[in-house]
Amino acid sequence: MSIRSIKSLTNLKNKRVLVRVDFNVPIKKGKVRDEARLAASLPTINYLRKQKAKVILVTHVGRPEGKRVAALSVKPIAKHLSVLLNCQIAILPKWSGMAVYKTVENMPPGGVVMLENIRFSPEEEKNTRKLAVELAGLADLFVLDGFAVAHRAAASVAGVAEFLPSYAGLLIEQEINGLEQVTKRPSHPFVMVIGGAKMETKVSVIKNLLPRADHILVGGGIVNTYLKARGYGVGDSLVDDRFKKEVLGYGKEGKIVWPVDVVVGSATGKRARVVALARRPQRLCASGEAIYDIGPRSIQLFATYIKHAHTLVWNGAMGRFEQKPYDVGTLAIARLIAARSRGKSFGVIGGGETLQAMAMTGMGEYVDLISTGGGAMLEFLAGKKLPGIEAIKSHAG
Ligand code: ADP
Ligand code: MG
């Protein structure tokens, strides 16, 4: 069964619609510092308001671990959103009880309220039936719009869907369509670029995409782990020894493209130099040094693949791009991906630091799909089922 979008709904007038968004945004001194996640759900909220539904938003913020933590209240978020939507947004401090039902009942059609941080309840992450039923009691319909939480089996993400007719919001619909295009019907050549630090989330993506992709270009910690496994002296480089054997196996797989040179140096960028990767294992780094980027010949090599791609997926920095001069590889790849997307290739990117790097190039607008879900996107690309998506699939109205 495929997901059903809110666009298939008619007559939403005065219907109470519970919308699970991911408004887990950075807040400093009571102000929202990055509104991207609020903006990403505006189409869904505006659509429901236009249809005269009563919109009840629910999100988590940070990790309050089941307790009421004042600094993690949704107040600054509601305030910021009320400006974006140009409407008042009342906050419901609780998710059950007469006062809450009355407030929802008295909402005008097209009105918006927001529940307090749902992770203030210890039952959210435990996904208890009790909380799911309470949330369902507030509404006539459930809409999942926060793709970034779709991989969490939480009460407000998956649990509540069991008790209400459930639909995909416009953001989820767009992200799932884009990711399905890539995994199910990619145009070839399909080139995946993968890097970053958290290797356990990356190796399962490589495993799942190996049969589908034509070339997988690798940077970041996986490269270091591979070089260490082959006997190179990698100094203090970021490696994950658990995957040494697995990545050695990639060496025999013709689809994996490894860097041909790397940039090594100190953590602060001193003594940074390009080292070609000779066939014979060699000592790449002196003590106190590490591999922090892919080298220029590797960028050139990766570019030849990217330039011919018809499908492009990128996750994970090529190096420690937060520290100059180790930003060169990652920013070059970001520009190449953006330049090859939109029309020439279908380009998808995702991941916290990956989006940060793309933002540094100012070229994000040329990418076809910028996924709002780092972890959720990786799980999708790894072929795993996302609890939130499964829940709305099996309880479509
Ligand atoms: P994303 O959030 O985009 O999915 P990750 O969280 O896996 O990516 O990793 C991003 C981080 O990996 C970046 O902060 C970057 O500094 C780091 N990184 C990548 N390559 C290296 C490297 N060779 N050495 C140290 N850090 C690296
Ligand atoms: Mg990250």
Coordinates of C-alpha atoms in Angstrom, one line a residue, residues 112-349:
V112 CA -3.9 26.7 14.8
V113 CA -2.9 25.5 18.3
M114 CA 0.3 23.8 19.4
L115 CA 0.8 21.1 22.0
E116 CA 3.6 21.6 24.5
N117 CA 6.8 19.6 23.8
I118 CA 5.5 16.1 23.5
R119 CA 8.8 14.7 25.0
F120 CA 7.8 16.3 28.3
S121 CA 5.8 13.1 28.5
P122 CA 7.8 10.0 29.3
E123 CA 5.3 8.1 27.3
E124 CA 6.2 9.6 23.9
E125 CA 9.4 7.7 23.3
K126 CA 8.1 4.6 25.0
N127 CA 5.2 4.8 22.5
T128 CA 2.5 3.9 25.1
R129 CA -1.0 3.1 24.0
K130 CA -2.3 5.5 26.7
L131 CA -0.6 8.5 25.1
A132 CA -1.5 7.5 21.6
V133 CA -5.2 7.2 22.6
E134 CA -5.1 10.6 24.4
L135 CA -3.6 12.3 21.3
A136 CA -6.1 10.5 19.1
G137 CA -8.9 11.8 21.4
L138 CA -8.1 15.4 20.4
A139 CA -8.6 15.0 16.7
D140 CA -10.6 13.5 13.8
L141 CA -7.6 12.9 11.6
F142 CA -3.9 12.4 11.9
V143 CA -1.3 13.8 9.5
L144 CA 2.4 13.0 9.7
D145 CA 4.5 15.8 8.2
G146 CA 7.8 15.6 10.1
F147 CA 10.0 13.4 7.9
A148 CA 12.9 13.9 10.3
V149 CA 11.1 11.9 13.0
A150 CA 9.5 9.3 10.7
H151 CA 12.1 6.7 11.7
R152 CA 11.0 7.0 15.4
A153 CA 8.5 4.6 16.8
A154 CA 7.0 7.3 19.1
A155 CA 3.4 7.8 20.3
S156 CA 2.9 11.0 18.4
V157 CA 4.6 9.6 15.2
A158 CA 3.5 6.1 14.8
G159 CA 1.3 5.1 17.8
V160 CA -1.5 7.6 17.3
A161 CA -2.0 6.5 13.7
E162 CA -3.5 3.3 15.0
F163 CA -6.5 5.2 16.4
L164 CA -7.2 7.8 13.6
P165 CA -7.5 7.8 9.9
S166 CA -4.0 8.8 8.9
Y167 CA -2.4 10.7 6.0
A168 CA 0.9 12.0 4.8
G169 CA 1.5 15.8 4.9
L170 CA 2.9 17.5 1.8
L171 CA 6.5 17.5 3.1
I172 CA 6.4 13.7 3.8
E173 CA 4.8 13.1 0.4
Q174 CA 7.5 15.1 -1.4
E175 CA 10.4 13.4 0.5
I176 CA 9.0 9.9 0.0
N177 CA 8.4 10.5 -3.7
G178 CA 11.9 11.8 -4.2
L179 CA 13.6 9.0 -2.2
E180 CA 11.4 6.4 -4.0
Q181 CA 12.4 7.7 -7.3
V182 CA 16.0 7.3 -6.3
T183 CA 15.7 3.8 -4.8
K184 CA 13.0 2.3 -7.1
R185 CA 13.4 3.9 -10.5
P186 CA 16.7 5.7 -10.7
S187 CA 17.9 7.0 -14.1
H188 CA 21.4 5.7 -14.8
P189 CA 24.2 6.4 -14.2
F190 CA 23.2 6.5 -10.5
V191 CA 26.0 7.9 -8.4
M192 CA 26.0 7.9 -4.7
V193 CA 28.5 10.1 -2.7
I194 CA 28.9 9.1 0.9
G195 CA 31.1 10.4 3.7
G196 CA 30.8 11.7 7.2
A197 CA 31.6 10.3 10.6
K198 CA 28.8 8.0 11.9
M199 CA 29.9 4.9 10.0
E200 CA 27.3 2.5 11.3
T201 CA 24.6 4.6 9.6
K202 CA 26.6 4.7 6.3
V203 CA 27.7 1.1 5.8
S204 CA 24.1 -0.2 5.7
V205 CA 23.3 2.5 3.0
I206 CA 26.2 1.3 0.9
K207 CA 25.1 -2.3 1.3
N208 CA 21.6 -1.6 0.2
L209 CA 22.5 0.7 -2.7
L210 CA 25.4 -1.4 -4.1
P211 CA 23.0 -3.5 -6.3
R212 CA 21.2 -0.3 -7.5
A213 CA 23.9 2.3 -7.9
D214 CA 26.4 2.4 -10.6
H215 CA 29.2 4.1 -8.7
I216 CA 29.6 4.9 -5.0
L217 CA 32.2 7.6 -4.3
V218 CA 33.5 7.4 -0.7
G219 CA 35.0 10.0 1.6
G220 CA 35.2 10.8 5.3
G221 CA 35.7 8.2 8.0
I222 CA 35.0 5.2 5.9
V223 CA 38.1 6.0 3.8
N224 CA 40.2 6.2 6.9
T225 CA 38.9 2.9 8.1
Y226 CA 39.6 1.3 4.7
L227 CA 43.1 2.6 4.6
K228 CA 43.8 1.4 8.1
A229 CA 42.4 -2.0 7.3
R230 CA 44.8 -2.1 4.4
G231 CA 47.8 -1.4 6.6
Y232 CA 48.3 2.3 6.0
G233 CA 49.5 4.3 9.0
V234 CA 46.6 6.6 9.6
G235 CA 47.7 8.3 12.9
D236 CA 44.9 9.8 14.8
S237 CA 42.4 9.6 11.9
L238 CA 38.7 9.0 12.6
V239 CA 38.2 5.3 12.1
D240 CA 35.7 2.7 13.2
D241 CA 37.4 -0.6 13.7
R242 CA 34.1 -2.5 13.8
F243 CA 33.8 -2.0 10.0
K244 CA 37.4 -2.8 8.9
K245 CA 36.5 -6.2 7.5
E246 CA 33.3 -5.0 5.8
V247 CA 35.0 -2.0 4.0
L248 CA 37.9 -4.3 2.9
G249 CA 35.2 -6.3 1.0
Y250 CA 34.2 -3.1 -0.8
G251 CA 37.7 -3.0 -2.3
K252 CA 36.8 -6.0 -4.5
E253 CA 33.6 -4.4 -5.6
G254 CA 34.2 -2.5 -8.8
K255 CA 31.4 0.0 -8.0
I256 CA 33.2 1.6 -5.1
V257 CA 35.4 4.6 -6.0
W258 CA 38.1 5.4 -3.4
P259 CA 40.1 8.6 -3.2
V260 CA 43.5 8.5 -4.8
D261 CA 45.0 11.1 -2.5
V262 CA 44.1 12.6 0.9
V263 CA 44.9 15.7 2.9
V264 CA 46.7 15.1 6.2
G265 CA 47.7 17.5 8.9
S266 CA 47.0 18.6 12.5
A267 CA 43.5 19.1 13.9
T268 CA 44.0 22.9 13.7
G269 CA 44.9 22.8 10.0
K270 CA 48.7 23.1 10.5
R271 CA 51.1 21.1 8.3
A272 CA 48.2 20.3 6.0
R273 CA 49.6 18.6 2.9
V274 CA 48.4 16.3 0.1
V275 CA 49.6 12.7 0.1
A276 CA 49.1 10.4 -2.8
L277 CA 47.9 7.0 -1.9
A278 CA 50.6 4.7 -3.3
R279 CA 49.8 1.0 -3.8
R280 CA 52.2 -0.1 -1.0
P281 CA 51.0 0.6 2.5
Q282 CA 52.7 3.6 3.9
R283 CA 52.8 5.8 6.9
L284 CA 50.5 8.7 6.0
C285 CA 50.5 10.7 9.2
A286 CA 53.0 11.7 11.8
S287 CA 52.0 11.4 15.4
G288 CA 49.3 14.0 16.3
E289 CA 48.2 14.1 12.7
A290 CA 45.2 12.6 10.8
I291 CA 43.5 12.4 7.4
Y292 CA 41.1 15.3 7.2
D293 CA 40.1 15.6 3.6
I294 CA 40.2 14.0 0.2
G295 CA 42.9 15.5 -2.1
P296 CA 42.6 17.4 -5.4
R297 CA 43.2 14.4 -7.7
S298 CA 40.3 12.6 -5.9
I299 CA 38.0 15.7 -6.4
Q300 CA 38.9 15.5 -10.1
L301 CA 38.2 11.8 -10.2
F302 CA 34.9 12.1 -8.3
A303 CA 33.9 15.0 -10.7
T304 CA 34.2 12.7 -13.8
Y305 CA 31.5 10.5 -12.2
I306 CA 29.3 13.3 -10.9
K307 CA 29.4 15.1 -14.3
H308 CA 27.9 12.0 -16.1
A309 CA 25.3 11.1 -13.4
H310 CA 21.6 11.1 -14.0
T311 CA 20.8 10.3 -10.4
L312 CA 22.9 11.8 -7.6
V313 CA 22.6 11.2 -3.8
W314 CA 24.9 12.8 -1.4
N315 CA 25.3 12.3 2.4
G316 CA 28.3 12.9 4.6
A317 CA 31.2 15.3 4.5
M318 CA 34.3 14.3 2.6
G319 CA 36.4 15.7 5.4
R320 CA 36.5 17.9 8.5
F321 CA 35.1 20.8 6.6
E322 CA 34.5 22.9 9.7
Q323 CA 38.3 23.5 9.8
K324 CA 40.1 25.2 7.0
P325 CA 41.9 24.1 4.8
Y326 CA 40.0 20.8 5.2
D327 CA 36.8 22.3 3.7
V328 CA 38.1 22.1 0.1
G329 CA 37.0 18.6 -0.7
T330 CA 33.5 18.8 0.8
L331 CA 32.7 22.2 -0.7
A332 CA 34.0 21.1 -4.1
I333 CA 31.7 18.1 -4.0
A334 CA 28.8 20.2 -2.9
R335 CA 29.2 22.6 -5.8
L336 CA 29.6 19.7 -8.3
I337 CA 26.4 18.1 -7.1
A338 CA 24.4 21.3 -7.2
A339 CA 25.7 22.1 -10.6
R340 CA 24.8 18.7 -12.0
S341 CA 21.3 18.7 -10.5
R342 CA 18.0 20.2 -11.7
G343 CA 17.3 18.8 -15.1
K344 CA 20.7 17.2 -15.9
S345 CA 20.5 14.8 -13.0
F346 CA 18.0 14.2 -10.2
G347 CA 19.9 15.3 -7.1
V348 CA 19.1 14.4 -3.5
I349 CA 21.1 15.4 -0.4

